[in-house]
Amino acid sequence: MTPLQSTFMVSSSGKDSWPNHDLPEVVVVGRSNVGKSSFINALTNRKKLAYVGNTPGKTQLLNFFDIDGNWVLVDVPGYGYAKLSKAQLQKLGVMMDEYFNERENIACVVALVDARHAPSQDDLDMIDYFKQTGRRVLVAATKVDKVPKTKRPKALKVISQALQIPVKSIFPVSSTEKTGFEAIYQAIQETLNQDQKEEQAV
Ligand code: GTP
Ligand code: MG
């Protein structure tokens, strides 16, 4: 099972234009060009819901997508892209900090890392940051189609060791081959359900 209906809601450069709703938000983070926007398209089974580019730094705003009227996926700019001007980078930084610090709807972070490489220092810092803020973090390894099948277990093990999370908690995905999305979708659903149960228990 994957989402049935996904709809673009709004692009936002800050607080004033965040959508006003009570739905949980699932935000997809990762290095620029790691495949965040492609991940969103493959997960929702849509070709052009989120804008995909060949050059890093394509996504420059927060893009909100309503999923089945139940939750909201958020596509954000990538980190680690140095070719933007200092002023542009600073603007993105402020926009992201504001969102992560002040947005109450964030239920879960899906952190993407490239299946071909050991996580970069930026990846490690980013994931640590989210763990420290107490956010639930799911990890997906993108572009797994570029790793020969026989080398995939090793590649996932390297990522698992670097991030210090079990191999079974890393979801390999390929947006071009559309593989791995049912499993990560299931994990997102479980995370959202856990949140709901906790709220009911309060
Ligand atoms: P920014 O918005 O710049 O931060 O990038 P992004 O993380 O949203 O990446 P995007 O989805 O735009 O993809 C970047 C490039 O990687 C594009 O050329 C995609 O076609 C390619 N790509 C993304 N996912 C995959 C994948 O699973 N396999 C392969 N082979 N290529 C992929
Ligand atoms: Mg993008």
Short mmCIF file of C-alpha atoms and ligand atoms in Angstrom, two decimals:
data_model
loop_
_atom_site.label_atom_id
_atom_site.label_comp_id
_atom_site.label_asym_id
_atom_site.label_seq_id
_atom_site.Cartn_x
_atom_site.Cartn_y
_atom_site.Cartn_z
CA MET A 1 0.00 0.00 0.00
CA THR A 2 1.15 3.51 -0.80
CA PRO A 3 -0.77 6.81 -0.59
CA LEU A 4 -3.90 7.09 -2.71
CA GLN A 5 -4.30 10.80 -3.12
CA SER A 6 -1.61 13.44 -2.88
CA THR A 7 -2.16 17.13 -3.49
CA PHE A 8 0.20 20.09 -3.57
CA MET A 9 -0.81 22.54 -0.86
CA VAL A 10 1.61 25.45 -0.78
CA SER A 11 5.21 26.59 -1.20
CA SER A 12 6.42 28.61 1.74
CA SER A 13 9.44 30.74 2.50
CA GLY A 14 8.54 31.12 6.17
CA LYS A 15 6.15 31.04 9.05
CA ASP A 16 3.63 33.48 7.55
CA SER A 17 2.82 31.04 4.76
CA TRP A 18 2.95 27.70 6.56
CA PRO A 19 -0.38 25.96 5.97
CA ASN A 20 -2.79 26.23 8.84
CA HIS A 21 -3.87 22.73 9.87
CA ASP A 22 -3.63 20.15 12.64
CA LEU A 23 -2.33 17.27 10.53
CA PRO A 24 0.99 15.60 11.35
CA GLU A 25 3.86 16.54 9.06
CA VAL A 26 6.52 14.17 7.77
CA VAL A 27 9.54 16.09 6.53
CA VAL A 28 12.09 14.65 4.11
CA VAL A 29 15.63 15.89 4.78
CA GLY A 30 19.06 15.20 3.34
CA ARG A 31 22.01 16.49 1.39
CA SER A 32 21.28 18.48 -1.74
CA ASN A 33 20.78 16.15 -4.73
CA VAL A 34 20.37 13.02 -2.56
CA GLY A 35 16.91 12.53 -4.06
CA LYS A 36 14.39 14.09 -1.65
CA SER A 37 12.01 15.39 -4.30
CA SER A 38 12.31 12.15 -6.31
CA PHE A 39 11.58 10.20 -3.12
CA ILE A 40 8.37 12.19 -2.63
CA ASN A 41 7.28 11.55 -6.23
CA ALA A 42 8.00 7.82 -6.01
CA LEU A 43 6.34 7.47 -2.61
CA THR A 44 3.19 9.17 -3.86
CA ASN A 45 3.40 7.49 -7.25
CA ARG A 46 3.34 10.84 -9.02
CA LYS A 47 5.73 11.95 -11.73
CA LYS A 48 5.86 15.67 -11.07
CA LEU A 49 4.40 16.38 -7.67
CA ALA A 50 7.74 17.67 -6.38
CA TYR A 51 10.26 19.41 -8.61
CA VAL A 52 13.31 17.27 -9.44
CA GLY A 53 16.49 18.72 -10.88
CA ASN A 54 19.77 17.56 -12.31
CA THR A 55 21.75 20.18 -10.45
CA PRO A 56 21.86 20.42 -6.66
CA GLY A 57 19.95 23.24 -5.01
CA LYS A 58 16.70 22.78 -6.94
CA THR A 59 14.32 22.96 -4.03
CA GLN A 60 14.55 26.36 -2.34
CA LEU A 61 11.27 26.62 -0.47
CA LEU A 62 9.30 24.43 1.92
CA ASN A 63 6.74 22.54 -0.18
CA PHE A 64 3.75 20.99 1.57
CA PHE A 65 1.76 18.08 0.11
CA ASP A 66 -1.49 16.78 1.55
CA ILE A 67 -1.53 12.97 1.69
CA ASP A 68 -4.96 11.35 1.73
CA GLY A 69 -6.26 14.19 3.89
CA ASN A 70 -4.52 12.46 6.82
CA TRP A 71 -0.99 13.76 6.94
CA VAL A 72 1.34 16.14 5.15
CA LEU A 73 4.65 15.48 3.40
CA VAL A 74 7.14 18.34 3.38
CA ASP A 75 9.90 18.74 0.79
CA VAL A 76 12.71 21.05 1.89
CA PRO A 77 15.99 22.34 0.43
CA GLY A 78 19.04 20.12 0.84
CA TYR A 79 22.07 20.92 2.97
CA GLY A 80 25.68 20.90 1.91
CA TYR A 81 25.23 22.75 -1.32
CA ALA A 82 27.94 25.35 -1.47
CA LYS A 83 27.28 26.89 -4.87
CA LEU A 84 24.52 29.16 -3.69
CA SER A 85 25.53 32.67 -2.67
CA LYS A 86 26.20 33.32 1.01
CA ALA A 87 23.05 35.40 1.21
CA GLN A 88 20.97 32.63 -0.35
CA LEU A 89 22.45 30.01 1.99
CA GLN A 90 21.73 32.17 4.97
CA LYS A 91 18.15 32.70 3.86
CA LEU A 92 17.66 28.94 3.53
CA GLY A 93 19.26 28.36 6.94
CA VAL A 94 16.92 30.82 8.64
CA MET A 95 13.89 29.32 6.89
CA MET A 96 14.83 25.77 7.95
CA ASP A 97 15.72 26.70 11.55
CA GLU A 98 12.44 28.51 11.94
CA TYR A 99 10.53 25.49 10.62
CA PHE A 100 12.32 22.88 12.73
CA ASN A 101 12.33 24.99 15.90
CA GLU A 102 8.83 26.37 15.76
CA ARG A 103 6.62 24.03 13.79
CA GLU A 104 4.56 21.97 16.18
CA ASN A 105 3.10 19.64 13.57
CA ILE A 106 6.33 17.78 12.78
CA ALA A 107 5.65 14.13 13.62
CA CYS A 108 8.58 12.47 11.93
CA VAL A 109 11.71 13.16 9.93
CA VAL A 110 12.71 10.93 7.03
CA ALA A 111 16.47 11.39 6.63
CA LEU A 112 17.85 10.37 3.25
CA VAL A 113 21.43 9.24 2.71
CA ASP A 114 23.05 8.10 -0.53
CA ALA A 115 23.26 4.28 -0.64
CA ARG A 116 26.55 4.46 -2.53
CA HIS A 117 28.59 6.23 0.13
CA ALA A 118 29.25 6.24 3.84
CA PRO A 119 27.26 9.09 5.40
CA SER A 120 29.08 12.43 5.27
CA GLN A 121 29.85 14.48 8.37
CA ASP A 122 26.91 16.69 7.38
CA ASP A 123 24.63 13.64 7.33
CA LEU A 124 25.85 12.54 10.76
CA ASP A 125 25.42 16.04 12.22
CA MET A 126 21.96 16.39 10.73
CA ILE A 127 20.71 13.05 12.06
CA ASP A 128 22.26 13.72 15.48
CA TYR A 129 20.54 17.07 15.58
CA PHE A 130 17.14 15.49 14.98
CA LYS A 131 17.74 12.70 17.48
CA GLN A 132 18.66 15.33 20.08
CA THR A 133 15.51 17.33 19.47
CA GLY A 134 13.61 14.14 20.28
CA ARG A 135 12.13 13.82 16.80
CA ARG A 136 11.35 10.40 15.42
CA VAL A 137 13.82 9.72 12.61
CA LEU A 138 13.46 7.16 9.82
CA VAL A 139 16.45 6.63 7.53
CA ALA A 140 16.23 5.73 3.85
CA ALA A 141 19.20 4.96 1.59
CA THR A 142 18.52 6.42 -1.87
CA LYS A 143 19.74 5.51 -5.37
CA VAL A 144 20.22 1.89 -4.37
CA ASP A 145 19.79 1.01 -8.07
CA LYS A 146 23.30 2.40 -8.53
CA VAL A 147 24.78 -0.18 -6.15
CA PRO A 148 25.24 -3.67 -7.67
CA LYS A 149 22.89 -6.13 -5.96
CA THR A 150 25.69 -8.21 -4.44
CA LYS A 151 27.18 -5.09 -2.83
CA ARG A 152 23.98 -3.79 -1.26
CA PRO A 153 24.18 -5.64 2.06
CA LYS A 154 27.69 -4.24 2.63
CA ALA A 155 26.62 -0.73 1.62
CA LEU A 156 23.71 -0.79 4.09
CA LYS A 157 25.98 -2.16 6.81
CA VAL A 158 28.41 0.75 6.35
CA ILE A 159 25.55 3.22 6.75
CA SER A 160 24.15 1.34 9.73
CA GLN A 161 27.51 1.37 11.51
CA ALA A 162 28.16 5.04 10.83
CA LEU A 163 24.72 6.09 12.07
CA GLN A 164 24.66 3.51 14.86
CA ILE A 165 21.24 2.23 14.00
CA PRO A 166 20.31 -1.37 13.12
CA VAL A 167 20.49 -2.41 9.46
CA LYS A 168 16.82 -3.36 9.53
CA SER A 169 15.98 0.27 10.36
CA ILE A 170 17.53 1.54 7.14
CA PHE A 171 15.17 1.46 4.19
CA PRO A 172 16.85 1.04 0.79
CA VAL A 173 14.93 2.79 -1.98
CA SER A 174 15.24 3.49 -5.67
CA SER A 175 13.11 6.27 -7.06
CA THR A 176 13.96 5.38 -10.65
CA GLU A 177 13.06 1.71 -10.17
CA LYS A 178 10.32 2.44 -7.64
CA THR A 179 11.52 -0.12 -5.13
CA GLY A 180 11.42 -0.02 -1.35
CA PHE A 181 8.53 2.43 -1.02
CA GLU A 182 5.96 0.08 0.48
CA ALA A 183 8.28 -0.64 3.41
CA ILE A 184 9.08 3.00 4.17
CA TYR A 185 5.43 3.96 3.72
CA GLN A 186 4.50 1.29 6.25
CA ALA A 187 7.12 2.63 8.68
CA ILE A 188 5.76 6.17 8.29
CA GLN A 189 2.24 4.92 8.96
CA GLU A 190 3.39 3.07 12.07
CA THR A 191 5.14 6.17 13.35
CA LEU A 192 2.04 8.29 12.80
CA ASN A 193 -0.16 5.67 14.51
CA GLN A 194 2.16 5.53 17.51
CA ASP A 195 1.86 9.30 17.85
CA GLN A 196 -1.90 9.09 17.73
CA LYS A 197 -1.99 6.40 20.42
CA GLU A 198 0.26 8.49 22.64
CA GLU A 199 -2.01 11.49 22.22
CA GLN A 200 -5.06 9.45 23.13
CA ALA A 201 -3.29 8.15 26.23
CA VAL A 202 -2.69 11.67 27.54
P1 GTP B 1 17.65 19.40 -3.89
O1 GTP B 1 16.24 19.83 -4.08
O2 GTP B 1 18.60 20.12 -4.76
O3 GTP B 1 18.09 19.40 -2.47
O4 GTP B 1 17.79 17.85 -4.42
P2 GTP B 1 16.89 16.60 -4.05
O5 GTP B 1 17.43 15.93 -2.86
O6 GTP B 1 15.45 16.97 -4.01
O7 GTP B 1 17.16 15.62 -5.30
P3 GTP B 1 16.25 15.34 -6.58
O8 GTP B 1 15.08 14.49 -6.22
O9 GTP B 1 16.00 16.62 -7.28
O10 GTP B 1 17.23 14.38 -7.43
C1 GTP B 1 18.54 14.75 -7.79
C2 GTP B 1 19.02 13.90 -8.95
O11 GTP B 1 19.16 12.52 -8.54
C3 GTP B 1 18.06 13.86 -10.14
O12 GTP B 1 18.82 13.85 -11.33
C4 GTP B 1 17.30 12.56 -9.96
O13 GTP B 1 16.81 12.03 -11.17
C5 GTP B 1 18.39 11.66 -9.37
N1 GTP B 1 17.80 10.59 -8.52
C6 GTP B 1 16.99 10.76 -7.45
N2 GTP B 1 16.65 9.58 -6.89
C7 GTP B 1 17.26 8.62 -7.63
C8 GTP B 1 17.29 7.18 -7.56
O14 GTP B 1 16.70 6.52 -6.68
N3 GTP B 1 18.07 6.54 -8.47
C9 GTP B 1 18.77 7.21 -9.44
N4 GTP B 1 19.51 6.50 -10.29
N5 GTP B 1 18.76 8.56 -9.54
C10 GTP B 1 18.00 9.26 -8.65
MG MG B 2 14.50 18.80 -4.09
#
